[in-house]
PDB file of C-alpha atoms in Angstrom:
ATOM      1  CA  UNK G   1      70.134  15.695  -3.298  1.00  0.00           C
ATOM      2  CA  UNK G   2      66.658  15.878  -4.711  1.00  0.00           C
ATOM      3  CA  UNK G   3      68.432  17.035  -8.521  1.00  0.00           C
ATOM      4  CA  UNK G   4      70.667  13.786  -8.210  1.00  0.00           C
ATOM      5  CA  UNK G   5      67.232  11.540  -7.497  1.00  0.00           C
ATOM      6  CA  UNK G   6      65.442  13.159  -9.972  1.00  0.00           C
ATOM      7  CA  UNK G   7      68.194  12.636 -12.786  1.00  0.00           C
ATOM      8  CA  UNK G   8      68.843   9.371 -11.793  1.00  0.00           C
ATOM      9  CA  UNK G   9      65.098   8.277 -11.487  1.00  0.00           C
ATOM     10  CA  UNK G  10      64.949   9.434 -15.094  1.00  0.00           C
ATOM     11  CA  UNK G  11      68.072   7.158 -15.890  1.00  0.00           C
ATOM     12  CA  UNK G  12      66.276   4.576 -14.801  1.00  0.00           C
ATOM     13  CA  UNK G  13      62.860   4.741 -16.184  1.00  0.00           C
ATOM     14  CA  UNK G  14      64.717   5.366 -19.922  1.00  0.00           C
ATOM     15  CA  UNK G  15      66.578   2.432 -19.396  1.00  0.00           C
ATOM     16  CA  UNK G  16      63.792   0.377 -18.758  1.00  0.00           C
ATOM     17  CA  UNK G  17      62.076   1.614 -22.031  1.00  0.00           C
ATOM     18  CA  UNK G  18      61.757  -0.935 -24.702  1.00  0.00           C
ATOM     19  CA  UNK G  19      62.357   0.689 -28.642  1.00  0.00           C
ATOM     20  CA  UNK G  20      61.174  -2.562 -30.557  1.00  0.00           C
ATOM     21  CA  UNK G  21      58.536  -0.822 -32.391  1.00  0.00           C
ATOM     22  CA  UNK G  22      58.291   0.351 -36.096  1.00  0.00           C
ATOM     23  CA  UNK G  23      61.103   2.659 -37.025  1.00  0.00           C
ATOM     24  CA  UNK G  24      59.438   5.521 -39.077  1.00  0.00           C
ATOM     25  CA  UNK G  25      59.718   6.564 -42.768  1.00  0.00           C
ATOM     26  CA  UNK G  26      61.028   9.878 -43.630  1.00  0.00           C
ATOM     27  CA  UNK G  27      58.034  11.079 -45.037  1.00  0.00           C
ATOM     28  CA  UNK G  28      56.032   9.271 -41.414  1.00  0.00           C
ATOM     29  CA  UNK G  29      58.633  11.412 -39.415  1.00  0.00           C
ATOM     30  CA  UNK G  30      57.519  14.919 -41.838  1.00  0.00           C
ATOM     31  CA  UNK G  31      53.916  14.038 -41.062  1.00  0.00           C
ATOM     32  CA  UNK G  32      54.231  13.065 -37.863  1.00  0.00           C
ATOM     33  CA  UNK G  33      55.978  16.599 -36.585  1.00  0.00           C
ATOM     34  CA  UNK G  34      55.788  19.131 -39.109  1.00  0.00           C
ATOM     35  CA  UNK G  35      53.701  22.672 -38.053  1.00  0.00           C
ATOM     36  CA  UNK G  36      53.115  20.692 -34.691  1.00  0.00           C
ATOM     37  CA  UNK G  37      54.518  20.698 -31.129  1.00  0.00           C
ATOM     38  CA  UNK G  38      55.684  17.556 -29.198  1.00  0.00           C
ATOM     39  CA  UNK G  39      55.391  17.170 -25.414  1.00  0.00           C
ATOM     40  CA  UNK G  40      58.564  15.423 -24.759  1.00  0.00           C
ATOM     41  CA  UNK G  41      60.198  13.723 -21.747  1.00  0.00           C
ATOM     42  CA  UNK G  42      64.630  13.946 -22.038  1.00  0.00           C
ATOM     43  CA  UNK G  43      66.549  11.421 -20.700  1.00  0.00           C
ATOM     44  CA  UNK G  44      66.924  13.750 -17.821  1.00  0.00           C
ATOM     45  CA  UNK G  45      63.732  13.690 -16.578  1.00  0.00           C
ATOM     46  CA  UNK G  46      63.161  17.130 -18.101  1.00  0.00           C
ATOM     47  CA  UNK G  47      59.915  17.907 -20.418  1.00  0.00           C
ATOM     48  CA  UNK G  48      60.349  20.111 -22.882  1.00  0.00           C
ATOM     49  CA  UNK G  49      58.067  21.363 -25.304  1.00  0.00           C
ATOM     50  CA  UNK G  50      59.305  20.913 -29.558  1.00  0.00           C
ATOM     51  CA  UNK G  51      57.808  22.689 -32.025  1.00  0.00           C
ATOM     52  CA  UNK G  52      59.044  21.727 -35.352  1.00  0.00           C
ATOM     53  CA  UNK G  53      57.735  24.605 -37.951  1.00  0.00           C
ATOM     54  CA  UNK G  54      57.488  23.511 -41.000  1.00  0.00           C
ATOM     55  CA  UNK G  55      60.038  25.599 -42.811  1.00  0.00           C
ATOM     56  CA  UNK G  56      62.570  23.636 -40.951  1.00  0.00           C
ATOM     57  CA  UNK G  57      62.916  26.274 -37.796  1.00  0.00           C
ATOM     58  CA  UNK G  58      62.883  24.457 -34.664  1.00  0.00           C
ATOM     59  CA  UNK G  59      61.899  25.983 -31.351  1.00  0.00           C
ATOM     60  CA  UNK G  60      62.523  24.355 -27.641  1.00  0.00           C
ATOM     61  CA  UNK G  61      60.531  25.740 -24.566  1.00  0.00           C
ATOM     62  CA  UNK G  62      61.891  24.454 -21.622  1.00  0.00           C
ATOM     63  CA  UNK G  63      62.138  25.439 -17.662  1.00  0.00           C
ATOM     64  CA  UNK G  64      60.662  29.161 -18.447  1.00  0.00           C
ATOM     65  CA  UNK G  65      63.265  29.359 -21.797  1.00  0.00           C
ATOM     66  CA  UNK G  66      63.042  28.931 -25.315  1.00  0.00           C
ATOM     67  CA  UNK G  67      65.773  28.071 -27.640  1.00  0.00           C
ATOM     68  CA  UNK G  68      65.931  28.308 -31.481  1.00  0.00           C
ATOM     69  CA  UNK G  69      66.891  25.973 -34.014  1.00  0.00           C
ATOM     70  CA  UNK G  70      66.493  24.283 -37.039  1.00  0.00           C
ATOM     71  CA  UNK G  71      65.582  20.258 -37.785  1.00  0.00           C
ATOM     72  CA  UNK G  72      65.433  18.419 -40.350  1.00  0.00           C
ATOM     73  CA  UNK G  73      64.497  14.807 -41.781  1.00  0.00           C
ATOM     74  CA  UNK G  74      67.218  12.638 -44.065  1.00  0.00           C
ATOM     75  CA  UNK G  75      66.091  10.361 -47.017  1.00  0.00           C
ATOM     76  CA  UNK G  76      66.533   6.836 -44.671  1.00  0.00           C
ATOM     77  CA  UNK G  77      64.423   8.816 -42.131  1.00  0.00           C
ATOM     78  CA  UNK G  78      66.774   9.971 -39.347  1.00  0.00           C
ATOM     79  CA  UNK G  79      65.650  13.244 -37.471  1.00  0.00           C
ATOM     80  CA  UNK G  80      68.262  15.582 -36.792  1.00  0.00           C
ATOM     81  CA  UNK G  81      68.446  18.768 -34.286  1.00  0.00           C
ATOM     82  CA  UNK G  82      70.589  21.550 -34.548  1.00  0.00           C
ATOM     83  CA  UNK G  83      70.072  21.626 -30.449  1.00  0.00           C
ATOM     84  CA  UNK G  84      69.504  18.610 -27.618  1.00  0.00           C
ATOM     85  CA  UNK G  85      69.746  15.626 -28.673  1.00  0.00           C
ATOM     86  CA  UNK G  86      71.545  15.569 -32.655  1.00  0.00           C
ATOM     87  CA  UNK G  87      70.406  12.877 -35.040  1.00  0.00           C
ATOM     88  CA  UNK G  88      68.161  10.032 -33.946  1.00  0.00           C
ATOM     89  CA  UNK G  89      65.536   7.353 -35.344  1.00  0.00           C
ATOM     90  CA  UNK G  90      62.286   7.642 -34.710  1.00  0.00           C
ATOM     91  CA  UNK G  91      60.099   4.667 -33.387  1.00  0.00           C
ATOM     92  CA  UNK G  92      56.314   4.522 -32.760  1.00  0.00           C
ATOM     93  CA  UNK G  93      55.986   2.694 -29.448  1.00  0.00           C
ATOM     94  CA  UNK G  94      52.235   1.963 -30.682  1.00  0.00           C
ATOM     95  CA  UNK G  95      50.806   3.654 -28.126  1.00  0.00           C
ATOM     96  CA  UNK G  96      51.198   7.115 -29.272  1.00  0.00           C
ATOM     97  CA  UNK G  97      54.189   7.543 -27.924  1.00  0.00           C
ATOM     98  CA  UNK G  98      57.362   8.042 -29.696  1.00  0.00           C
ATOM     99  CA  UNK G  99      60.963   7.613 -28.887  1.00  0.00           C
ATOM    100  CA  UNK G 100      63.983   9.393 -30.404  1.00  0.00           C
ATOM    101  CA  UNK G 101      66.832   6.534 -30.439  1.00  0.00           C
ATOM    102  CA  UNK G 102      70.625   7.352 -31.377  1.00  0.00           C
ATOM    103  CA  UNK G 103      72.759   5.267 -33.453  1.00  0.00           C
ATOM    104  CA  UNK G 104      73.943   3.414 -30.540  1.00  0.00           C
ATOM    105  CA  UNK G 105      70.882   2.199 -29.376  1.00  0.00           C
ATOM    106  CA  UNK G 106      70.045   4.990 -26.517  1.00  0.00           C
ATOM    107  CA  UNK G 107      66.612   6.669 -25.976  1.00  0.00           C
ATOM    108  CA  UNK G 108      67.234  10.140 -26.508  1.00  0.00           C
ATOM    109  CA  UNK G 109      63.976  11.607 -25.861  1.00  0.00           C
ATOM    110  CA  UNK G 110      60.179  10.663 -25.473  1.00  0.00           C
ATOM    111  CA  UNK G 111      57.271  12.225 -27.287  1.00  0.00           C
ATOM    112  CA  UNK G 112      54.688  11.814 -24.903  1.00  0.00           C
ATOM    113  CA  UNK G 113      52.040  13.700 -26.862  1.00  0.00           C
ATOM    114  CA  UNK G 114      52.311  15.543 -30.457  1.00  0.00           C
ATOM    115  CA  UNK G 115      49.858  18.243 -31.093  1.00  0.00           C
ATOM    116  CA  UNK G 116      48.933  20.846 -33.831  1.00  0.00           C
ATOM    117  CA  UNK G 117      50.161  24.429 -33.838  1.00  0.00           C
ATOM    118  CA  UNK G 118      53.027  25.595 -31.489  1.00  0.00           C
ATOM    119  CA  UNK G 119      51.838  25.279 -28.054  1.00  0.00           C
ATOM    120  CA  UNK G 120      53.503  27.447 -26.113  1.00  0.00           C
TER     121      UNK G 120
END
């Protein structure tokens, strides 16, 4: 019962998130996240930990496990992972925050906090 309130609390609170803010440049998104780790919050309520190396190797600490991968950036400024989550815009909320939206409009995944180095 308590996994099923969690998940659907987390449901809730990204549907309620607003996206309206400035969609980021390729070269904002590079900047933004290469070499450095985001502190992240999934649509599941789940907070993983991103860092995106800058040689395009991308690895995922989450729940005690971390998962390899690779990312990258396209020219109209889309951020794609190999693992959790695909391709998705990013938007600066303008309060440090960042969300990962999909095509069709979803939140995919909140940066909460972006910091240098991998942190984990």
């Amino acid at each position: 019962m308590r996994t099923f309130t969690f998940a659907f609390a987390g449901l809730v609170l990204f549907s309620t998130w607003s996206h309206a803010g400035e969609t980021l440049s390729a070269d904002a998104v590079k900047k933004l996240i290469s070499g450095k780790t985001a502190h992240a919050l999934g649509s599941t309520g789940n907070t993983p930990k991103v860092y995106f190396a800058p040689d395009g190797k991308l690895y995922r600490y989450i729940d005690n496990k971390l998962s390899e991968g690779t990312w990258r950036v396209e020219d109209d400024g889309t951020h794609c992972v190999s693992i959790a989550g695909g391709c998705a815009k990013v938007i600066s909320n303008g309060d440090g925050t960042y969300d990962r939206v999909a095509e069709k409009g979803n939140v995919i995944s909140r940066w909460l906090t972006i910091v240098d180095g991998k942190d984990f």
